[in-house]
Amino acid sequence: MNVHAGMTPLVEMENMSISFGGIHAVDNASVDLFPGEVVGLLGHNGAGKSTLIKILSGAYKRDNGEIRIDGKTATIHNPRDAKGYGIETIYQTLALADNVDTAANLYLGRELKTPWGTLDDVAMEAKSREVMGRLNPRFQRFKDPVKQLSGGQRQSVAIARAILFNARILIMDEPTAALGPQETAQVGELIKQLKAEGIGIFLISHDIHDVFDLADRVAVMKNGQMVGTARTEDVTKDEVLGMIILGKCPPGATPGPGAL
Amino acid sequence: MSEATANTDKARASDLGPVERFIKATELDTRMLGMIGALLLIWIAFHIFSGGLFLTPRNLWNLSVQSASVAVMATGMVLVIVTRNIDLSVGSILGFVGMIMAVIQAEILPGMLGFGNPMIWVIALAAGILVGAAIGALHGFIIAYMGVPAFIVTLGGLLVWRGAAWWVTSGRTVAPMDANFRLFGGGPNGAIGATWSWIIGLIACVAIIAIIAMGRRQRQRFDFPQRPIWAEAFLATVGCAVVLGAVWVANSYPWPVGIVRRYAEANSIAIPDGGLFIAHGIAIPVLVAIVVGIVMTFIATRTTFGRYVFALGGNPEAAELAGIKTRWVTMKIFILMGVLCAIAAAISTARLNAATNAQGTLDELLTIAAAVIGGTSLAGGVGTIAGAMIGAVVMQSLQSGMVLMGLDTPLQNIVVGIVLVIAVWLDSLYRRGKA
């Protein structure tokens, strides 16, 4: 815990709660994130990871709790607000508009315009080719609607959209779910690179193996509650598995309200 | 053996080659090509079955004028359907707004400004567009912000505005329209004549070539793959040929003899022996529809609003998460639809030279059918303005053609209904084949 002693966290989510029709999807959960840090958010399907993170990205409105960015209280009511704070999200569903092409998806909501105020498709396509070239060098289908792309290509588009706008805080919800081993490795490289640039990353997964090697810390959720957080070097994979499955906090971890 | 297989493979590839290479090089939309092909087939079939009455300048000119009103509304219906909504009220809005415009120009303004004042048509049209926009805004607000499904809101609108059209004059028909306003409806006066038609045709040709050239330069600037030069030349040639051909047809339809005689007398022109040939040229309502089509295509493809409309139709959740103000976009679509209804109302009222409370009845169905035949998917996210306008011409062609063949009205409806279903079925087959 001492690595970041004295530093102001990039993101602090404190005592977050949200319920849907009486079900506490997220119950009094707190988590923080420092610049250049990767925090793996783990838990079973339905543990509340995605819901917690969707509050940060502005997709859901919280019932309780406070979000601070750079130590200052942040007001996030919708995805536009979140983007204003430099928060970019790669959703599990990818959230792509299937019927338009790659460039249109990358710039959706933030289109480049010509001096006359019309869409500058050519400039957007040029920039898209540059960004996609970094992620997926063989990708050439810039004119096709995203619907016609393969799962891996669609995932690349979603990732490219998130890194296109100089995010400070990146949320990746199961970013490698549709990828093959080689592409997964590429995403791992990308995460290391972004981390080196000082970007804070929330990496969400239900599979511990995806995140353990990449994350600096893990935060484990169970039934909407935070079981605890731990630096990856202080715990073993088995211990983290114990946190995910049983909600049992090992000695190296900081227990949360959801711990046994 | 393997060499032989390779050879047959190569042979097969080159068999398919020319057509596919051609389509790929020109980047033409095969779906749109198919629709134009279907339209031409319909035209030729009617020409044969009606004993050579269909493909005449006179019929084609009338067809263009008759299509104009529904074509204008169909351009807006595309955006409505693309966002997974529907508008059942356009016919009733047309009736109500037409009635408002008629009362303003026939009963209110002449008393204030004097009969035949040149400002009358401007004020009447502006008032109509405002009323149309207000009605659209009301529908859009209820749909987007109050969360009532578009089907229900516009079904209510269908009843409300039809009733309101009756209410304006207690069911009385209002006529005649202002002389300037009437130009929106076509007819010998409501067409721009041979010279202006050629001028506009030539301007259109220059524009087509300029657009192709500019597109090419843009692609060069960013080193994108380009169309081969022969494909560009082919597109430019076909585009110009279609434009000039249409002008030629419009200019081949002469004024009726009686109107020519009155015109000649009024301007003291001697009528030569073979009769005086004065061409109609392009009708003003058709020009209006074409301008609306160009503006709507621009809105749909070149503006952020158009981009949001399609993104919203493709994946509403993604559009919301991308930070698009989806409700406001939805409301704007319905405002636009209301404005287009007002323009269509001007065309239709001017053409009839009267406003009746039944005007535009069932136009909502023709408009939806035109959009759907034109390739707009009811599942959302897919559709083109040009396709919907061609769809409107297809619908009108069916009706005109069957009138020319002397088919009874009930039979006409049966045929139109069947064609609509078959068209959508073929379209779904095409999509499945492509996916």
Tab-separated table of C-alpha atoms in Angstrom, chain A:
chain	number	residue	atom	x	y	z
A	1	MET	CA	0.000	0.000	0.000
A	2	ASN	CA	2.986	2.272	0.561
A	3	VAL	CA	3.901	2.720	-3.058
A	4	HIS	CA	1.310	5.423	-3.450
A	5	ALA	CA	1.599	6.897	0.037
A	6	GLY	CA	1.086	10.629	-0.091
A	7	MET	CA	-0.080	10.633	-3.716
A	8	THR	CA	-3.542	11.825	-4.636
A	9	PRO	CA	-5.464	9.007	-6.268
A	10	LEU	CA	-6.641	9.612	-9.840
A	11	VAL	CA	-10.021	8.150	-8.990
A	12	GLU	CA	-11.658	7.516	-5.647
A	13	MET	CA	-15.047	5.850	-5.560
A	14	GLU	CA	-16.292	5.890	-2.011
A	15	ASN	CA	-19.256	4.025	-0.536
A	16	MET	CA	-20.945	3.520	-3.889
A	17	SER	CA	-24.436	2.021	-3.792
A	18	ILE	CA	-26.958	1.377	-6.480
A	19	SER	CA	-30.005	-0.842	-6.473
A	20	PHE	CA	-32.374	-1.974	-9.179
A	21	GLY	CA	-35.864	-2.665	-7.920
A	22	GLY	CA	-34.800	-3.634	-4.402
A	23	ILE	CA	-31.736	-5.634	-5.434
A	24	HIS	CA	-28.500	-4.106	-4.206
A	25	ALA	CA	-26.345	-4.505	-7.305
A	26	VAL	CA	-23.584	-2.519	-5.670
A	27	ASP	CA	-23.614	-2.131	-1.917
A	28	ASN	CA	-21.312	0.352	-0.173
A	29	ALA	CA	-18.320	-0.427	-2.371
A	30	SER	CA	-15.148	1.662	-2.419
A	31	VAL	CA	-12.180	1.468	-4.758
A	32	ASP	CA	-9.420	3.790	-5.882
A	33	LEU	CA	-6.977	4.080	-8.754
A	34	PHE	CA	-3.631	5.860	-9.051
A	35	PRO	CA	-1.978	7.262	-12.178
A	36	GLY	CA	-0.091	4.595	-14.102
A	37	GLU	CA	-1.762	1.843	-12.131
A	38	VAL	CA	-3.726	-1.141	-13.310
A	39	VAL	CA	-6.419	-2.280	-10.905
A	40	GLY	CA	-8.014	-5.606	-11.720
A	41	LEU	CA	-11.645	-5.709	-10.677
A	42	LEU	CA	-12.575	-9.335	-10.127
A	43	GLY	CA	-15.644	-11.311	-9.174
A	44	HIS	CA	-18.179	-13.781	-10.432
A	45	ASN	CA	-20.702	-12.907	-13.088
A	46	GLY	CA	-23.260	-10.751	-11.331
A	47	ALA	CA	-20.882	-9.672	-8.549
A	48	GLY	CA	-21.470	-6.023	-9.456
A	49	LYS	CA	-18.161	-5.225	-11.201
A	50	SER	CA	-19.682	-3.920	-14.406
A	51	THR	CA	-22.365	-2.024	-12.527
A	52	LEU	CA	-19.833	-0.320	-10.284
A	53	ILE	CA	-17.784	0.711	-13.258
A	54	LYS	CA	-20.795	1.893	-15.232
A	55	ILE	CA	-21.425	4.425	-12.495
A	56	LEU	CA	-17.963	5.812	-13.135
A	57	SER	CA	-18.504	5.909	-16.904
A	58	GLY	CA	-21.818	7.726	-16.467
A	59	ALA	CA	-24.064	4.968	-17.779
A	60	TYR	CA	-25.791	4.473	-14.390
A	61	LYS	CA	-26.727	6.981	-11.711
A	62	ARG	CA	-25.611	5.985	-8.228
A	63	ASP	CA	-27.959	6.073	-5.256
A	64	ASN	CA	-25.223	6.896	-2.771
A	65	GLY	CA	-21.531	7.547	-2.559
A	66	GLU	CA	-18.998	10.001	-3.825
A	67	ILE	CA	-16.640	10.031	-6.784
A	68	ARG	CA	-13.466	12.096	-6.596
A	69	ILE	CA	-11.126	12.711	-9.513
A	70	ASP	CA	-7.712	14.140	-8.591
A	71	GLY	CA	-9.046	14.531	-5.087
A	72	LYS	CA	-11.911	16.794	-6.161
A	73	THR	CA	-15.572	15.803	-6.069
A	74	ALA	CA	-16.732	14.925	-9.570
A	75	THR	CA	-20.276	15.260	-10.910
A	76	ILE	CA	-20.949	12.503	-13.390
A	77	HIS	CA	-24.545	12.277	-14.545
A	78	ASN	CA	-24.105	10.876	-18.045
A	79	PRO	CA	-21.422	9.494	-20.383
A	80	ARG	CA	-20.671	12.995	-21.667
A	81	ASP	CA	-19.697	14.154	-18.173
A	82	ALA	CA	-17.431	11.130	-17.730
A	83	LYS	CA	-15.679	11.787	-21.031
A	84	GLY	CA	-15.199	15.362	-19.877
A	85	TYR	CA	-13.064	13.990	-17.013
A	86	GLY	CA	-11.017	11.920	-19.449
A	87	ILE	CA	-12.754	8.651	-18.553
A	88	GLU	CA	-13.009	6.292	-21.501
A	89	THR	CA	-14.749	2.937	-21.359
A	90	ILE	CA	-14.535	-0.255	-23.346
A	91	TYR	CA	-17.827	-1.937	-22.580
A	92	GLN	CA	-18.304	-5.656	-22.375
A	93	THR	CA	-20.964	-5.363	-25.086
A	94	LEU	CA	-18.518	-3.154	-27.033
A	95	ALA	CA	-21.323	-0.588	-27.520
A	96	LEU	CA	-20.661	-0.184	-31.232
A	97	ALA	CA	-23.167	1.177	-33.732
A	98	ASP	CA	-23.224	-1.903	-35.953
A	99	ASN	CA	-24.553	-0.251	-39.083
A	100	VAL	CA	-21.869	2.400	-39.576
A	101	ASP	CA	-18.203	1.998	-40.428
A	102	THR	CA	-15.104	1.953	-38.243
A	103	ALA	CA	-14.281	5.651	-38.485
A	104	ALA	CA	-17.862	6.631	-37.661
A	105	ASN	CA	-17.717	4.442	-34.545
A	106	LEU	CA	-14.346	5.721	-33.404
A	107	TYR	CA	-15.532	9.305	-33.596
A	108	LEU	CA	-19.151	8.761	-32.561
A	109	GLY	CA	-20.235	11.785	-30.561
A	110	ARG	CA	-16.953	13.621	-31.233
A	111	GLU	CA	-16.839	13.876	-34.999
A	112	LEU	CA	-14.159	15.813	-36.819
A	113	LYS	CA	-15.653	18.572	-38.938
A	114	THR	CA	-14.605	20.542	-41.962
A	115	PRO	CA	-14.425	24.357	-41.778
A	116	TRP	CA	-18.020	24.356	-43.119
A	117	GLY	CA	-19.292	22.324	-40.182
A	118	THR	CA	-19.877	19.158	-42.185
A	119	LEU	CA	-18.451	15.752	-41.300
A	120	ASP	CA	-14.817	15.374	-42.323
A	121	ASP	CA	-15.037	11.676	-43.163
A	122	VAL	CA	-11.740	11.597	-44.965
A	123	ALA	CA	-9.809	13.033	-42.026
A	124	MET	CA	-11.604	10.680	-39.628
A	125	GLU	CA	-10.780	7.704	-41.827
A	126	ALA	CA	-7.143	8.782	-42.043
A	127	LYS	CA	-6.858	9.012	-38.251
A	128	SER	CA	-8.705	5.713	-37.871
A	129	ARG	CA	-6.252	3.991	-40.179
A	130	GLU	CA	-3.436	5.311	-38.013
A	131	VAL	CA	-4.931	4.140	-34.693
A	132	MET	CA	-6.153	0.810	-36.015
A	133	GLY	CA	-2.757	0.273	-37.614
A	134	ARG	CA	-1.269	0.381	-34.123
A	135	LEU	CA	-3.723	-2.133	-32.678
A	136	ASN	CA	-4.402	-4.452	-35.558
A	137	PRO	CA	-1.956	-3.859	-38.427
A	138	ARG	CA	-3.718	-6.203	-40.836
A	139	PHE	CA	-7.083	-4.489	-40.510
A	140	GLN	CA	-8.210	-3.088	-43.868
A	141	ARG	CA	-12.022	-3.088	-43.863
A	142	PHE	CA	-12.558	0.586	-43.193
A	143	LYS	CA	-15.571	0.952	-45.481
A	144	ASP	CA	-17.609	-1.948	-44.095
A	145	PRO	CA	-20.227	-1.542	-41.408
A	146	VAL	CA	-18.862	-2.792	-38.095
A	147	LYS	CA	-21.512	-5.546	-38.110
A	148	GLN	CA	-19.586	-7.359	-40.844
A	149	LEU	CA	-16.324	-7.482	-38.906
A	150	SER	CA	-15.077	-10.455	-36.895
A	151	GLY	CA	-15.319	-10.479	-33.100
A	152	GLY	CA	-11.654	-9.639	-32.698
A	153	GLN	CA	-11.850	-6.803	-35.193
A	154	ARG	CA	-14.891	-5.363	-33.433
A	155	GLN	CA	-13.025	-5.529	-30.154
A	156	SER	CA	-10.115	-3.679	-31.729
A	157	VAL	CA	-12.509	-0.960	-32.865
A	158	ALA	CA	-13.880	-0.595	-29.339
A	159	ILE	CA	-10.375	-0.401	-27.876
A	160	ALA	CA	-9.216	2.049	-30.538
A	161	ARG	CA	-12.147	4.309	-29.720
A	162	ALA	CA	-11.153	4.409	-26.061
A	163	ILE	CA	-7.503	5.309	-26.643
A	164	LEU	CA	-8.160	7.744	-29.505
A	165	PHE	CA	-8.979	10.682	-27.295
A	166	ASN	CA	-6.082	10.719	-24.813
A	167	ALA	CA	-7.944	9.140	-21.935
A	168	ARG	CA	-6.552	9.603	-18.404
A	169	ILE	CA	-8.701	6.888	-16.931
A	170	LEU	CA	-9.441	3.798	-18.933
A	171	ILE	CA	-12.102	1.256	-18.027
A	172	MET	CA	-11.796	-2.076	-19.798
A	173	ASP	CA	-14.695	-4.439	-19.206
A	174	GLU	CA	-13.623	-7.913	-20.329
A	175	PRO	CA	-11.508	-6.424	-23.133
A	176	THR	CA	-10.142	-9.721	-24.374
A	177	ALA	CA	-13.359	-11.742	-24.267
A	178	ALA	CA	-13.587	-12.091	-28.063
A	179	LEU	CA	-9.877	-12.251	-28.823
A	180	GLY	CA	-7.540	-15.061	-29.774
A	181	PRO	CA	-4.267	-15.686	-27.895
A	182	GLN	CA	-2.182	-13.499	-30.173
A	183	GLU	CA	-4.572	-10.559	-30.028
A	184	THR	CA	-4.916	-10.985	-26.260
A	185	ALA	CA	-1.146	-10.668	-25.985
A	186	GLN	CA	-1.348	-7.514	-28.092
A	187	VAL	CA	-3.894	-6.016	-25.732
A	188	GLY	CA	-1.574	-6.917	-22.830
A	189	GLU	CA	1.243	-5.011	-24.540
A	190	LEU	CA	-1.090	-2.083	-25.101
A	191	ILE	CA	-2.061	-2.003	-21.443
A	192	LYS	CA	1.592	-1.904	-20.404
A	193	GLN	CA	2.248	0.893	-22.859
A	194	LEU	CA	-0.749	2.959	-21.663
A	195	LYS	CA	0.251	2.366	-18.068
A	196	ALA	CA	3.739	3.685	-18.833
A	197	GLU	CA	2.088	6.834	-20.199
A	198	GLY	CA	0.569	7.387	-16.754
A	199	ILE	CA	-2.967	6.322	-17.584
A	200	GLY	CA	-4.928	4.664	-14.794
A	201	ILE	CA	-6.698	1.500	-15.882
A	202	PHE	CA	-9.562	-0.492	-14.377
A	203	LEU	CA	-9.395	-3.966	-15.827
A	204	ILE	CA	-12.543	-5.971	-15.259
A	205	SER	CA	-12.687	-9.708	-15.637
A	206	HIS	CA	-14.323	-12.782	-14.211
A	207	ASP	CA	-11.183	-14.727	-15.067
A	208	ILE	CA	-8.287	-14.195	-12.698
A	209	HIS	CA	-5.673	-15.437	-15.180
A	210	ASP	CA	-6.470	-12.588	-17.561
A	211	VAL	CA	-5.621	-9.903	-15.086
A	212	PHE	CA	-3.274	-11.238	-12.445
A	213	ASP	CA	-0.091	-10.662	-14.420
A	214	LEU	CA	-1.133	-7.260	-15.721
A	215	ALA	CA	-2.635	-5.760	-12.564
A	216	ASP	CA	-0.779	-3.933	-9.816
A	217	ARG	CA	-3.680	-4.456	-7.462
A	218	VAL	CA	-6.827	-6.514	-7.488
A	219	ALA	CA	-10.177	-5.559	-6.020
A	220	VAL	CA	-12.585	-8.423	-5.527
A	221	MET	CA	-16.360	-8.104	-5.431
A	222	LYS	CA	-18.972	-10.592	-4.328
A	223	ASN	CA	-22.734	-10.076	-4.220
A	224	GLY	CA	-22.366	-6.355	-4.800
A	225	GLN	CA	-19.951	-5.887	-1.911
A	226	MET	CA	-16.212	-5.309	-1.874
A	227	VAL	CA	-14.480	-8.360	-0.399
A	228	GLY	CA	-11.154	-6.604	-0.284
A	229	THR	CA	-8.222	-5.224	-2.211
A	230	ALA	CA	-4.690	-6.545	-2.418
A	231	ARG	CA	-1.432	-5.826	-4.198
A	232	THR	CA	-0.780	-8.690	-6.551
A	233	GLU	CA	2.687	-9.228	-5.118
A	234	ASP	CA	1.269	-9.748	-1.617
A	235	VAL	CA	-1.157	-12.531	-2.539
A	236	THR	CA	-1.228	-15.693	-4.600
A	237	LYS	CA	-3.670	-16.577	-7.321
A	238	ASP	CA	-5.206	-19.195	-5.060
A	239	GLU	CA	-5.761	-16.673	-2.324
A	240	VAL	CA	-7.466	-14.321	-4.782
A	241	LEU	CA	-9.583	-17.246	-5.966
A	242	GLY	CA	-10.578	-17.739	-2.352
A	243	MET	CA	-11.648	-14.119	-2.222
A	244	ILE	CA	-13.716	-14.485	-5.413
A	245	ILE	CA	-15.392	-17.756	-4.508
A	246	LEU	CA	-15.679	-17.677	-0.723
A	247	GLY	CA	-15.257	-13.993	0.088
A	248	LYS	CA	-12.384	-14.934	2.403
A	249	CYS	CA	-9.696	-12.293	2.844
A	250	PRO	CA	-6.060	-13.546	3.020
A	251	PRO	CA	-3.561	-11.861	5.353
A	252	GLY	CA	-1.953	-9.853	2.519
A	253	ALA	CA	-5.201	-8.136	1.574
A	254	THR	CA	-7.084	-5.165	2.947
A	255	PRO	CA	-10.560	-6.440	3.830
A	256	GLY	CA	-13.672	-4.573	2.720
A	257	PRO	CA	-17.255	-4.655	3.979
A	258	GLY	CA	-17.994	-7.838	2.013
A	259	ALA	CA	-15.258	-9.931	3.628
A	260	LEU	CA	-16.214	-12.951	5.706
